[in-house]
Structure formats: C-alpha cells, structure tokens
PDB file of C-alpha atoms in Angstrom:
ATOM      1  CA  UNK A   1      37.940 -62.472 -30.944  1.00 59.00           C
ATOM      2  CA  UNK A   2      36.271 -61.170 -33.899  1.00 83.00           C
ATOM      3  CA  UNK A   3      37.153 -56.958 -33.839  1.00 94.00           C
ATOM      4  CA  UNK A   4      39.926 -55.332 -32.651  1.00 97.00           C
ATOM      5  CA  UNK A   5      39.268 -53.520 -29.253  1.00 96.00           C
ATOM      6  CA  UNK A   6      41.342 -51.399 -26.862  1.00 94.00           C
ATOM      7  CA  UNK A   7      43.582 -53.479 -24.771  1.00 96.00           C
ATOM      8  CA  UNK A   8      44.127 -55.982 -27.708  1.00 97.00           C
ATOM      9  CA  UNK A   9      47.229 -57.540 -28.683  1.00 97.00           C
ATOM     10  CA  UNK A  10      47.286 -57.514 -32.530  1.00 98.00           C
ATOM     11  CA  UNK A  11      49.226 -58.917 -35.227  1.00 98.00           C
ATOM     12  CA  UNK A  12      49.059 -56.924 -38.420  1.00 98.00           C
ATOM     13  CA  UNK A  13      51.004 -57.189 -41.994  1.00 99.00           C
ATOM     14  CA  UNK A  14      51.930 -53.534 -43.064  1.00 99.00           C
ATOM     15  CA  UNK A  15      53.349 -51.690 -45.824  1.00 99.00           C
ATOM     16  CA  UNK A  16      54.378 -47.932 -44.817  1.00 99.00           C
ATOM     17  CA  UNK A  17      54.266 -45.432 -47.282  1.00 98.00           C
ATOM     18  CA  UNK A  18      54.786 -41.688 -48.056  1.00 98.00           C
ATOM     19  CA  UNK A  19      52.140 -39.506 -50.320  1.00 95.00           C
ATOM     20  CA  UNK A  20      54.589 -40.170 -53.816  1.00 97.00           C
ATOM     21  CA  UNK A  21      53.945 -43.874 -53.428  1.00 97.00           C
ATOM     22  CA  UNK A  22      57.302 -44.158 -52.260  1.00 98.00           C
ATOM     23  CA  UNK A  23      57.654 -47.158 -49.191  1.00 98.00           C
ATOM     24  CA  UNK A  24      59.565 -46.928 -45.950  1.00 97.00           C
ATOM     25  CA  UNK A  25      58.273 -49.630 -44.031  1.00 98.00           C
ATOM     26  CA  UNK A  26      56.950 -53.236 -44.247  1.00 98.00           C
ATOM     27  CA  UNK A  27      56.512 -56.319 -43.165  1.00 98.00           C
ATOM     28  CA  UNK A  28      56.702 -58.500 -46.239  1.00 96.00           C
ATOM     29  CA  UNK A  29      59.127 -61.055 -45.861  1.00 96.00           C
ATOM     30  CA  UNK A  30      58.933 -60.690 -41.946  1.00 97.00           C
ATOM     31  CA  UNK A  31      57.002 -61.582 -39.232  1.00 97.00           C
ATOM     32  CA  UNK A  32      54.077 -59.204 -38.541  1.00 98.00           C
ATOM     33  CA  UNK A  33      53.873 -56.581 -36.509  1.00 98.00           C
ATOM     34  CA  UNK A  34      52.774 -57.366 -32.968  1.00 98.00           C
ATOM     35  CA  UNK A  35      51.584 -54.628 -29.838  1.00 97.00           C
ATOM     36  CA  UNK A  36      48.986 -54.014 -27.225  1.00 97.00           C
ATOM     37  CA  UNK A  37      46.923 -51.236 -28.070  1.00 96.00           C
ATOM     38  CA  UNK A  38      46.419 -48.544 -25.852  1.00 93.00           C
ATOM     39  CA  UNK A  39      50.287 -48.726 -24.184  1.00 94.00           C
ATOM     40  CA  UNK A  40      51.795 -45.879 -26.624  1.00 92.00           C
ATOM     41  CA  UNK A  41      54.044 -48.289 -28.549  1.00 93.00           C
ATOM     42  CA  UNK A  42      52.967 -46.752 -31.981  1.00 96.00           C
ATOM     43  CA  UNK A  43      52.109 -43.522 -33.051  1.00 96.00           C
ATOM     44  CA  UNK A  44      48.906 -42.729 -32.234  1.00 96.00           C
ATOM     45  CA  UNK A  45      47.377 -42.488 -35.869  1.00 97.00           C
ATOM     46  CA  UNK A  46      48.719 -46.362 -36.550  1.00 98.00           C
ATOM     47  CA  UNK A  47      46.512 -47.342 -33.873  1.00 96.00           C
ATOM     48  CA  UNK A  48      43.038 -45.984 -34.459  1.00 96.00           C
ATOM     49  CA  UNK A  49      43.404 -46.922 -37.973  1.00 97.00           C
ATOM     50  CA  UNK A  50      43.812 -50.656 -36.064  1.00 98.00           C
ATOM     51  CA  UNK A  51      40.448 -50.100 -33.825  1.00 96.00           C
ATOM     52  CA  UNK A  52      37.397 -51.813 -35.266  1.00 96.00           C
ATOM     53  CA  UNK A  53      38.998 -54.147 -37.704  1.00 98.00           C
ATOM     54  CA  UNK A  54      38.067 -57.552 -38.187  1.00 98.00           C
ATOM     55  CA  UNK A  55      41.004 -60.926 -38.355  1.00 97.00           C
ATOM     56  CA  UNK A  56      42.085 -60.721 -41.947  1.00 97.00           C
ATOM     57  CA  UNK A  57      40.166 -57.156 -43.043  1.00 98.00           C
ATOM     58  CA  UNK A  58      42.499 -55.093 -44.884  1.00 98.00           C
ATOM     59  CA  UNK A  59      42.763 -51.391 -45.988  1.00 98.00           C
ATOM     60  CA  UNK A  60      44.485 -48.444 -46.366  1.00 99.00           C
ATOM     61  CA  UNK A  61      44.435 -45.800 -44.065  1.00 99.00           C
ATOM     62  CA  UNK A  62      46.551 -41.802 -43.935  1.00 98.00           C
ATOM     63  CA  UNK A  63      47.679 -40.557 -41.011  1.00 98.00           C
ATOM     64  CA  UNK A  64      47.678 -36.772 -40.828  1.00 98.00           C
ATOM     65  CA  UNK A  65      51.522 -35.546 -39.188  1.00 98.00           C
ATOM     66  CA  UNK A  66      50.072 -34.345 -36.530  1.00 97.00           C
ATOM     67  CA  UNK A  67      48.962 -38.307 -35.749  1.00 97.00           C
ATOM     68  CA  UNK A  68      52.206 -39.458 -36.985  1.00 97.00           C
ATOM     69  CA  UNK A  69      55.681 -37.949 -36.215  1.00 97.00           C
ATOM     70  CA  UNK A  70      54.681 -33.736 -35.997  1.00 97.00           C
ATOM     71  CA  UNK A  71      55.971 -31.345 -38.087  1.00 98.00           C
ATOM     72  CA  UNK A  72      59.549 -30.443 -38.157  1.00 97.00           C
ATOM     73  CA  UNK A  73      61.095 -28.922 -35.525  1.00 97.00           C
ATOM     74  CA  UNK A  74      62.957 -26.311 -36.619  1.00 98.00           C
ATOM     75  CA  UNK A  75      64.833 -26.179 -33.098  1.00 97.00           C
ATOM     76  CA  UNK A  76      66.065 -29.692 -34.331  1.00 96.00           C
ATOM     77  CA  UNK A  77      67.902 -28.574 -36.925  1.00 97.00           C
ATOM     78  CA  UNK A  78      71.514 -27.153 -35.658  1.00 96.00           C
ATOM     79  CA  UNK A  79      74.375 -25.852 -37.221  1.00 97.00           C
ATOM     80  CA  UNK A  80      78.348 -27.214 -35.530  1.00 95.00           C
ATOM     81  CA  UNK A  81      81.715 -26.637 -36.140  1.00 96.00           C
ATOM     82  CA  UNK A  82      83.656 -29.643 -37.837  1.00 95.00           C
ATOM     83  CA  UNK A  83      86.253 -29.078 -35.958  1.00 93.00           C
ATOM     84  CA  UNK A  84      83.156 -30.779 -33.077  1.00 90.00           C
ATOM     85  CA  UNK A  85      83.509 -33.778 -35.116  1.00 90.00           C
ATOM     86  CA  UNK A  86      86.578 -36.514 -34.939  1.00 89.00           C
ATOM     87  CA  UNK A  87      89.323 -35.759 -37.094  1.00 89.00           C
ATOM     88  CA  UNK A  88      88.904 -39.408 -39.024  1.00 92.00           C
ATOM     89  CA  UNK A  89      84.996 -38.049 -40.336  1.00 92.00           C
ATOM     90  CA  UNK A  90      84.708 -36.911 -43.535  1.00 94.00           C
ATOM     91  CA  UNK A  91      80.882 -35.598 -43.286  1.00 95.00           C
ATOM     92  CA  UNK A  92      78.947 -36.262 -46.255  1.00 97.00           C
ATOM     93  CA  UNK A  93      74.749 -34.889 -46.844  1.00 98.00           C
ATOM     94  CA  UNK A  94      72.596 -37.879 -45.905  1.00 96.00           C
ATOM     95  CA  UNK A  95      75.284 -39.520 -43.243  1.00 97.00           C
ATOM     96  CA  UNK A  96      73.846 -40.775 -40.119  1.00 95.00           C
ATOM     97  CA  UNK A  97      75.566 -39.681 -37.065  1.00 93.00           C
ATOM     98  CA  UNK A  98      74.657 -40.463 -33.523  1.00 92.00           C
ATOM     99  CA  UNK A  99      75.134 -37.722 -30.472  1.00 88.00           C
ATOM    100  CA  UNK A 100      74.865 -38.650 -26.752  1.00 86.00           C
ATOM    101  CA  UNK A 101      72.548 -36.249 -24.693  1.00 83.00           C
ATOM    102  CA  UNK A 102      73.651 -34.808 -21.420  1.00 86.00           C
ATOM    103  CA  UNK A 103      71.343 -37.559 -19.476  1.00 91.00           C
ATOM    104  CA  UNK A 104      72.818 -40.136 -21.518  1.00 90.00           C
ATOM    105  CA  UNK A 105      70.743 -40.949 -24.416  1.00 91.00           C
ATOM    106  CA  UNK A 106      71.623 -41.693 -27.727  1.00 93.00           C
ATOM    107  CA  UNK A 107      69.777 -39.567 -30.321  1.00 91.00           C
ATOM    108  CA  UNK A 108      69.863 -40.046 -34.443  1.00 93.00           C
ATOM    109  CA  UNK A 109      71.337 -37.074 -36.550  1.00 96.00           C
ATOM    110  CA  UNK A 110      71.458 -36.978 -40.321  1.00 96.00           C
ATOM    111  CA  UNK A 111      73.714 -34.866 -42.265  1.00 98.00           C
ATOM    112  CA  UNK A 112      71.311 -32.126 -44.228  1.00 97.00           C
ATOM    113  CA  UNK A 113      74.345 -29.959 -45.832  1.00 98.00           C
ATOM    114  CA  UNK A 114      78.006 -29.461 -45.675  1.00 98.00           C
ATOM    115  CA  UNK A 115      80.075 -25.724 -45.662  1.00 97.00           C
ATOM    116  CA  UNK A 116      83.237 -25.118 -44.801  1.00 96.00           C
ATOM    117  CA  UNK A 117      83.510 -24.980 -41.884  1.00 96.00           C
ATOM    118  CA  UNK A 118      79.996 -26.352 -40.456  1.00 98.00           C
ATOM    119  CA  UNK A 119      78.078 -28.658 -41.150  1.00 98.00           C
ATOM    120  CA  UNK A 120      73.926 -28.857 -40.862  1.00 98.00           C
ATOM    121  CA  UNK A 121      72.414 -30.868 -38.511  1.00 98.00           C
ATOM    122  CA  UNK A 122      69.280 -32.264 -38.076  1.00 98.00           C
ATOM    123  CA  UNK A 123      67.398 -34.314 -35.552  1.00 96.00           C
ATOM    124  CA  UNK A 124      64.286 -34.777 -35.745  1.00 97.00           C
ATOM    125  CA  UNK A 125      62.373 -38.173 -37.365  1.00 95.00           C
ATOM    126  CA  UNK A 126      62.922 -38.786 -40.475  1.00 94.00           C
ATOM    127  CA  UNK A 127      59.069 -39.207 -41.615  1.00 97.00           C
ATOM    128  CA  UNK A 128      58.543 -35.486 -39.542  1.00 97.00           C
ATOM    129  CA  UNK A 129      56.497 -33.078 -40.957  1.00 98.00           C
ATOM    130  CA  UNK A 130      54.816 -36.074 -43.368  1.00 98.00           C
ATOM    131  CA  UNK A 131      51.785 -37.666 -44.045  1.00 98.00           C
ATOM    132  CA  UNK A 132      51.857 -41.506 -44.131  1.00 99.00           C
ATOM    133  CA  UNK A 133      49.822 -44.107 -45.571  1.00 99.00           C
ATOM    134  CA  UNK A 134      49.834 -47.728 -44.425  1.00 99.00           C
ATOM    135  CA  UNK A 135      48.287 -50.637 -45.798  1.00 99.00           C
ATOM    136  CA  UNK A 136      47.074 -53.146 -42.796  1.00 99.00           C
ATOM    137  CA  UNK A 137      45.815 -56.377 -42.298  1.00 98.00           C
ATOM    138  CA  UNK A 138      44.846 -57.889 -39.315  1.00 98.00           C
ATOM    139  CA  UNK A 139      46.208 -61.705 -38.989  1.00 98.00           C
ATOM    140  CA  UNK A 140      45.734 -61.857 -35.410  1.00 97.00           C
ATOM    141  CA  UNK A 141      43.847 -60.782 -32.447  1.00 97.00           C
ATOM    142  CA  UNK A 142      43.882 -61.912 -28.729  1.00 93.00           C
TER     143      UNK A 142
END
C-alpha cells in the first residue's frame, strides 16, 4: 500500500498551528495519530489533506475554517447570572467549565467575560472561526 485512499487506516505525525504560528496540538512526543479515512473521526479538511499522500511523505496543508470547526456561532455565547453558579466558584476569564445538557451530554464552556452580576460563557469549539495549518507526515498505511 503506497498511497493513502478512502477506508485506509493511517498513522500520521502532525503539528497543528494557527495562522500566527501558534501551535495548538502536536503528536510530537506521543504516538502518531491513527484513524480510518471516511469514518468521520476527524475534521473534514484533515482527512482530505491526507488522501493520496504516500508513506513517509511530508506536507503542509491549510484547512479553511469551513472544513475545520466552522464559524463562531453567536447562539453558543450566553450570559448567565453568577447566582446560577456553585457558591464556592469564583469565575475568571479563561476558566473552563463543564455543563450537562438536558439530554445528559457534557458541554465544555469557556468564561469569556466576567461582569458584576453575570458571566459570559462560550460553548463554541476553541478553534471555531480559525483557519488551521497542519504539518503532516504519513508513517503508516494499512
């Protein structure tokens, strides 16, 4: 197997960066990322970037936000009363919180603003609204 195709299981070393060069994720120092193409395990742009790569090939791809985590959704940014928080919590900008949805799923929230009586929470993915750059190296194909 010398070229990555749909339904192949591949191993990839990667470094993910923002357009300003800030690294947000990397497999360096860890096992390569292993996934099966076409299973929807990763963002669409990452899978598309790996298709047709050869074993040991390296390349850099840029993934538009639409092929990554999409635009920031304003409906996922909400202001809530501090009285809705546990009494022992002192919210701060940048603090991560976890909330349960009505159907029991957990949602990650980020405190983006603290006001006198309320806080503003953002449930968007931290990389929403951003184009992503990945340095890729295919190290296994099966």
